[in-house]
PDB file of C-alpha atoms in Angstrom:
ATOM      1  CA  MET A   1      -5.724   7.533 -49.857  1.00  0.00           C
ATOM      2  CA  GLY A   2      -4.550   4.790 -47.510  1.00  0.00           C
ATOM      3  CA  ARG A   3      -5.024   4.407 -43.812  1.00  0.00           C
ATOM      4  CA  LEU A   4      -2.724   6.525 -41.669  1.00  0.00           C
ATOM      5  CA  ARG A   5      -0.424   4.809 -39.245  1.00  0.00           C
ATOM      6  CA  ARG A   6      -1.240   5.302 -35.575  1.00  0.00           C
ATOM      7  CA  SER A   7       1.190   7.600 -33.805  1.00  0.00           C
ATOM      8  CA  ARG A   8       3.284   5.821 -31.194  1.00  0.00           C
ATOM      9  CA  ALA A   9       4.718   8.952 -29.629  1.00  0.00           C
ATOM     10  CA  HIS A  10       2.788   8.622 -26.374  1.00  0.00           C
ATOM     11  CA  HIS A  11       2.387   5.607 -24.141  1.00  0.00           C
ATOM     12  CA  ALA A  12      -1.345   5.688 -23.525  1.00  0.00           C
ATOM     13  CA  ARG A  13      -2.856   2.447 -22.336  1.00  0.00           C
ATOM     14  CA  ARG A  14      -5.096   0.765 -24.871  1.00  0.00           C
ATOM     15  CA  ASP A  15      -7.001  -1.311 -22.366  1.00  0.00           C
ATOM     16  CA  VAL A  16      -8.069   0.754 -19.382  1.00  0.00           C
ATOM     17  CA  GLN A  17     -10.424  -1.926 -18.090  1.00  0.00           C
ATOM     18  CA  ARG A  18      -7.617  -4.471 -17.916  1.00  0.00           C
ATOM     19  CA  GLY A  19      -5.650  -2.192 -15.563  1.00  0.00           C
ATOM     20  CA  ALA A  20      -8.680  -1.616 -13.353  1.00  0.00           C
ATOM     21  CA  ARG A  21      -9.304  -5.289 -12.630  1.00  0.00           C
ATOM     22  CA  THR A  22      -8.728  -6.438  -9.108  1.00  0.00           C
ATOM     23  CA  ARG A  23      -8.182 -10.123  -9.727  1.00  0.00           C
ATOM     24  CA  VAL A  24      -4.419  -9.913  -9.108  1.00  0.00           C
ATOM     25  CA  ARG A  25      -4.812  -7.713  -6.046  1.00  0.00           C
ATOM     26  CA  THR A  26      -3.173  -9.085  -2.903  1.00  0.00           C
ATOM     27  CA  ARG A  27      -3.813  -8.321   0.745  1.00  0.00           C
ATOM     28  CA  ASP A  28      -3.002  -4.837   1.999  1.00  0.00           C
ATOM     29  CA  LEU A  29      -0.037  -4.188   4.266  1.00  0.00           C
ATOM     30  CA  ASP A  30      -2.100  -3.344   7.339  1.00  0.00           C
ATOM     31  CA  MET A  31      -4.054  -6.609   7.075  1.00  0.00           C
ATOM     32  CA  ILE A  32      -0.835  -8.589   6.804  1.00  0.00           C
ATOM     33  CA  GLN A  33       0.700  -6.778   9.778  1.00  0.00           C
ATOM     34  CA  LEU A  34      -2.299  -7.163  12.056  1.00  0.00           C
ATOM     35  CA  ILE A  35      -3.554 -10.635  11.096  1.00  0.00           C
ATOM     36  CA  ASP A  36      -1.111 -12.758   9.102  1.00  0.00           C
ATOM     37  CA  LEU A  37       2.120 -11.995  10.970  1.00  0.00           C
ATOM     38  CA  ASP A  38       0.603 -13.037  14.297  1.00  0.00           C
ATOM     39  CA  PRO A  39       2.530 -16.227  15.294  1.00  0.00           C
ATOM     40  CA  LYS A  40      -0.606 -18.401  15.550  1.00  0.00           C
ATOM     41  CA  ASN A  41      -2.007 -17.268  12.220  1.00  0.00           C
ATOM     42  CA  ARG A  42       1.405 -17.476  10.520  1.00  0.00           C
ATOM     43  CA  ALA A  43       1.844 -21.106  11.577  1.00  0.00           C
ATOM     44  CA  ALA A  44      -1.622 -21.932  10.252  1.00  0.00           C
ATOM     45  CA  LEU A  45      -0.905 -20.228   6.911  1.00  0.00           C
ATOM     46  CA  GLU A  46       2.431 -21.968   6.445  1.00  0.00           C
ATOM     47  CA  ALA A  47       0.930 -25.426   7.176  1.00  0.00           C
ATOM     48  CA  GLN A  48      -2.290 -25.300   5.177  1.00  0.00           C
ATOM     49  CA  PRO A  49      -4.167 -28.467   4.234  1.00  0.00           C
ATOM     50  CA  ILE A  50      -4.069 -29.528   0.593  1.00  0.00           C
ATOM     51  CA  ASP A  51      -6.418 -27.441  -1.535  1.00  0.00           C
ATOM     52  CA  TYR A  52      -6.849 -28.422  -5.182  1.00  0.00           C
ATOM     53  CA  GLU A  53      -8.153 -24.961  -6.136  1.00  0.00           C
ATOM     54  CA  LYS A  54      -5.000 -23.043  -5.160  1.00  0.00           C
ATOM     55  CA  PRO A  55      -1.619 -22.988  -6.929  1.00  0.00           C
ATOM     56  CA  GLY A  56       0.813 -25.629  -5.715  1.00  0.00           C
ATOM     57  CA  LEU A  57      -2.026 -27.251  -3.734  1.00  0.00           C
ATOM     58  CA  ALA A  58      -1.609 -24.426  -1.155  1.00  0.00           C
ATOM     59  CA  GLN A  59       1.646 -25.937   0.112  1.00  0.00           C
ATOM     60  CA  HIS A  60       4.033 -23.106  -0.886  1.00  0.00           C
ATOM     61  CA  TYR A  61       2.780 -19.796   0.576  1.00  0.00           C
ATOM     62  CA  CYS A  62       4.673 -16.557   1.254  1.00  0.00           C
ATOM     63  CA  VAL A  63       3.049 -14.934   4.289  1.00  0.00           C
ATOM     64  CA  GLU A  64       4.650 -11.497   3.794  1.00  0.00           C
ATOM     65  CA  CYS A  65       3.494 -11.182   0.169  1.00  0.00           C
ATOM     66  CA  ALA A  66       0.259 -13.196   0.589  1.00  0.00           C
ATOM     67  CA  LYS A  67       0.956 -15.291  -2.526  1.00  0.00           C
ATOM     68  CA  TYR A  68       0.908 -18.964  -3.420  1.00  0.00           C
ATOM     69  CA  TYR A  69       3.675 -20.557  -5.505  1.00  0.00           C
ATOM     70  CA  GLU A  70       3.685 -23.707  -7.619  1.00  0.00           C
ATOM     71  CA  THR A  71       6.866 -25.309  -6.291  1.00  0.00           C
ATOM     72  CA  ASP A  72       9.222 -25.026  -3.373  1.00  0.00           C
ATOM     73  CA  ALA A  73      11.986 -23.869  -5.743  1.00  0.00           C
ATOM     74  CA  ALA A  74       9.778 -20.989  -6.927  1.00  0.00           C
ATOM     75  CA  LEU A  75       9.125 -20.004  -3.316  1.00  0.00           C
ATOM     76  CA  GLN A  76      12.846 -20.141  -2.453  1.00  0.00           C
ATOM     77  CA  SER A  77      13.746 -17.942  -5.434  1.00  0.00           C
ATOM     78  CA  HIS A  78      10.947 -15.525  -4.468  1.00  0.00           C
ATOM     79  CA  TRP A  79      12.446 -15.159  -0.984  1.00  0.00           C
ATOM     80  CA  ARG A  80      15.727 -14.049  -2.588  1.00  0.00           C
ATOM     81  CA  SER A  81      14.039 -11.555  -4.946  1.00  0.00           C
ATOM     82  CA  LYS A  82      13.874  -7.773  -4.668  1.00  0.00           C
ATOM     83  CA  VAL A  83      10.078  -7.845  -4.626  1.00  0.00           C
ATOM     84  CA  HIS A  84       9.987  -9.921  -1.438  1.00  0.00           C
ATOM     85  CA  LYS A  85      12.722  -7.893   0.267  1.00  0.00           C
ATOM     86  CA  ARG A  86      10.945  -4.638  -0.577  1.00  0.00           C
ATOM     87  CA  ARG A  87       7.684  -5.990   0.844  1.00  0.00           C
ATOM     88  CA  CYS A  88       9.434  -7.063   4.073  1.00  0.00           C
ATOM     89  CA  LYS A  89      10.905  -3.574   4.420  1.00  0.00           C
ATOM     90  CA  GLN A  90       7.427  -2.041   4.020  1.00  0.00           C
ATOM     91  CA  LEU A  91       6.047  -4.403   6.669  1.00  0.00           C
ATOM     92  CA  ARG A  92       8.676  -3.309   9.219  1.00  0.00           C
ATOM     93  CA  GLU A  93       7.215   0.222   9.261  1.00  0.00           C
ATOM     94  CA  PRO A  94       4.240   0.629  11.619  1.00  0.00           C
ATOM     95  CA  ALA A  95       0.819   0.874  10.010  1.00  0.00           C
ATOM     96  CA  TYR A  96      -1.027   4.176  10.001  1.00  0.00           C
ATOM     97  CA  THR A  97      -3.663   4.580  12.678  1.00  0.00           C
ATOM     98  CA  ILE A  98      -7.145   5.931  12.035  1.00  0.00           C
ATOM     99  CA  GLU A  99      -6.274   9.157  13.848  1.00  0.00           C
ATOM    100  CA  GLU A 100      -3.230   9.728  11.617  1.00  0.00           C
ATOM    101  CA  ALA A 101      -5.309   9.148   8.496  1.00  0.00           C
ATOM    102  CA  GLU A 102      -7.966  11.610   9.666  1.00  0.00           C
ATOM    103  CA  ARG A 103      -5.314  14.209  10.503  1.00  0.00           C
ATOM    104  CA  ALA A 104      -3.826  13.824   7.029  1.00  0.00           C
ATOM    105  CA  ALA A 105      -7.274  14.384   5.521  1.00  0.00           C
ATOM    106  CA  GLY A 106      -7.764  17.503   7.643  1.00  0.00           C
ATOM    107  CA  LEU A 107     -10.437  16.025   9.907  1.00  0.00           C
ATOM    108  CA  GLY A 108      -8.526  15.452  13.121  1.00  0.00           C
ATOM    109  CA  ARG A 109      -7.572  17.729  15.985  1.00  0.00           C
ATOM    110  CA  GLU A 110      -4.200  19.463  15.777  1.00  0.00           C
ATOM    111  CA  THR A 111      -1.838  19.117  18.740  1.00  0.00           C
ATOM    112  CA  ARG A 112       0.011  22.414  18.278  1.00  0.00           C
ATOM    113  CA  GLN A 113      -1.101  25.706  19.824  1.00  0.00           C
ATOM    114  CA  PRO A 114      -3.286  27.954  17.661  1.00  0.00           C
ATOM    115  CA  PRO A 115      -1.710  31.228  16.510  1.00  0.00           C
ATOM    116  CA  PRO A 116      -2.493  34.350  18.540  1.00  0.00           C
ATOM    117  CA  PRO A 117      -5.539  36.299  17.392  1.00  0.00           C
ATOM    118  CA  HIS A 118      -4.746  38.678  14.542  1.00  0.00           C
ATOM    119  CA  GLN A 119      -5.245  42.386  15.187  1.00  0.00           C
ATOM    120  CA  SER A 120      -6.953  44.445  12.552  1.00  0.00           C
ATOM    121  CA  SER A 121      -4.975  47.122  10.730  1.00  0.00           C
ATOM    122  CA  THR A 122      -6.953  49.994  12.345  1.00  0.00           C
ATOM    123  CA  THR A 123      -6.081  48.875  15.886  1.00  0.00           C
ATOM    124  CA  GLU A 124      -2.424  48.550  14.898  1.00  0.00           C
ATOM    125  CA  MET A 125      -2.409  52.086  13.474  1.00  0.00           C
ATOM    126  CA  MET A 126      -4.119  53.442  16.625  1.00  0.00           C
ATOM    127  CA  SER A 127      -1.508  51.809  18.867  1.00  0.00           C
ATOM    128  CA  VAL A 128       1.290  53.249  16.735  1.00  0.00           C
ATOM    129  CA  LEU A 129      -0.252  56.755  16.867  1.00  0.00           C
ATOM    130  CA  GLU A 130      -0.698  56.552  20.652  1.00  0.00           C
ATOM    131  CA  GLY A 131       2.946  55.596  21.090  1.00  0.00           C
ATOM    132  CA  VAL A 132       4.139  58.735  19.185  1.00  0.00           C
TER     133      VAL A 132
END
């Protein structure tokens, strides 16, 4: 009996470790908003000295996406792409604060009024009987 062909009905990933790598991870949105988009830091990032270790000698850098590009033409086409426009739209929204994150996790203090204390069923029945 020969070897059975592998079923291709599902789209399970063969290489889970490859997806878990962080080598292609870029800076988070809150770091870009707070640090990189500051006018002083932005000017320094756009005019970096020549670095032989980085792509394009670190001369073609997109501040919003925190990526280096090989040529100026690649950077210009990136600025026209959907990926860059989507990232700019995400950066226009304000970053979450620590208090908002704690509230979402259920750790913070609520600002609304607490509900009135609940009466037990026996006290409700007594008040109904007294009213009769």
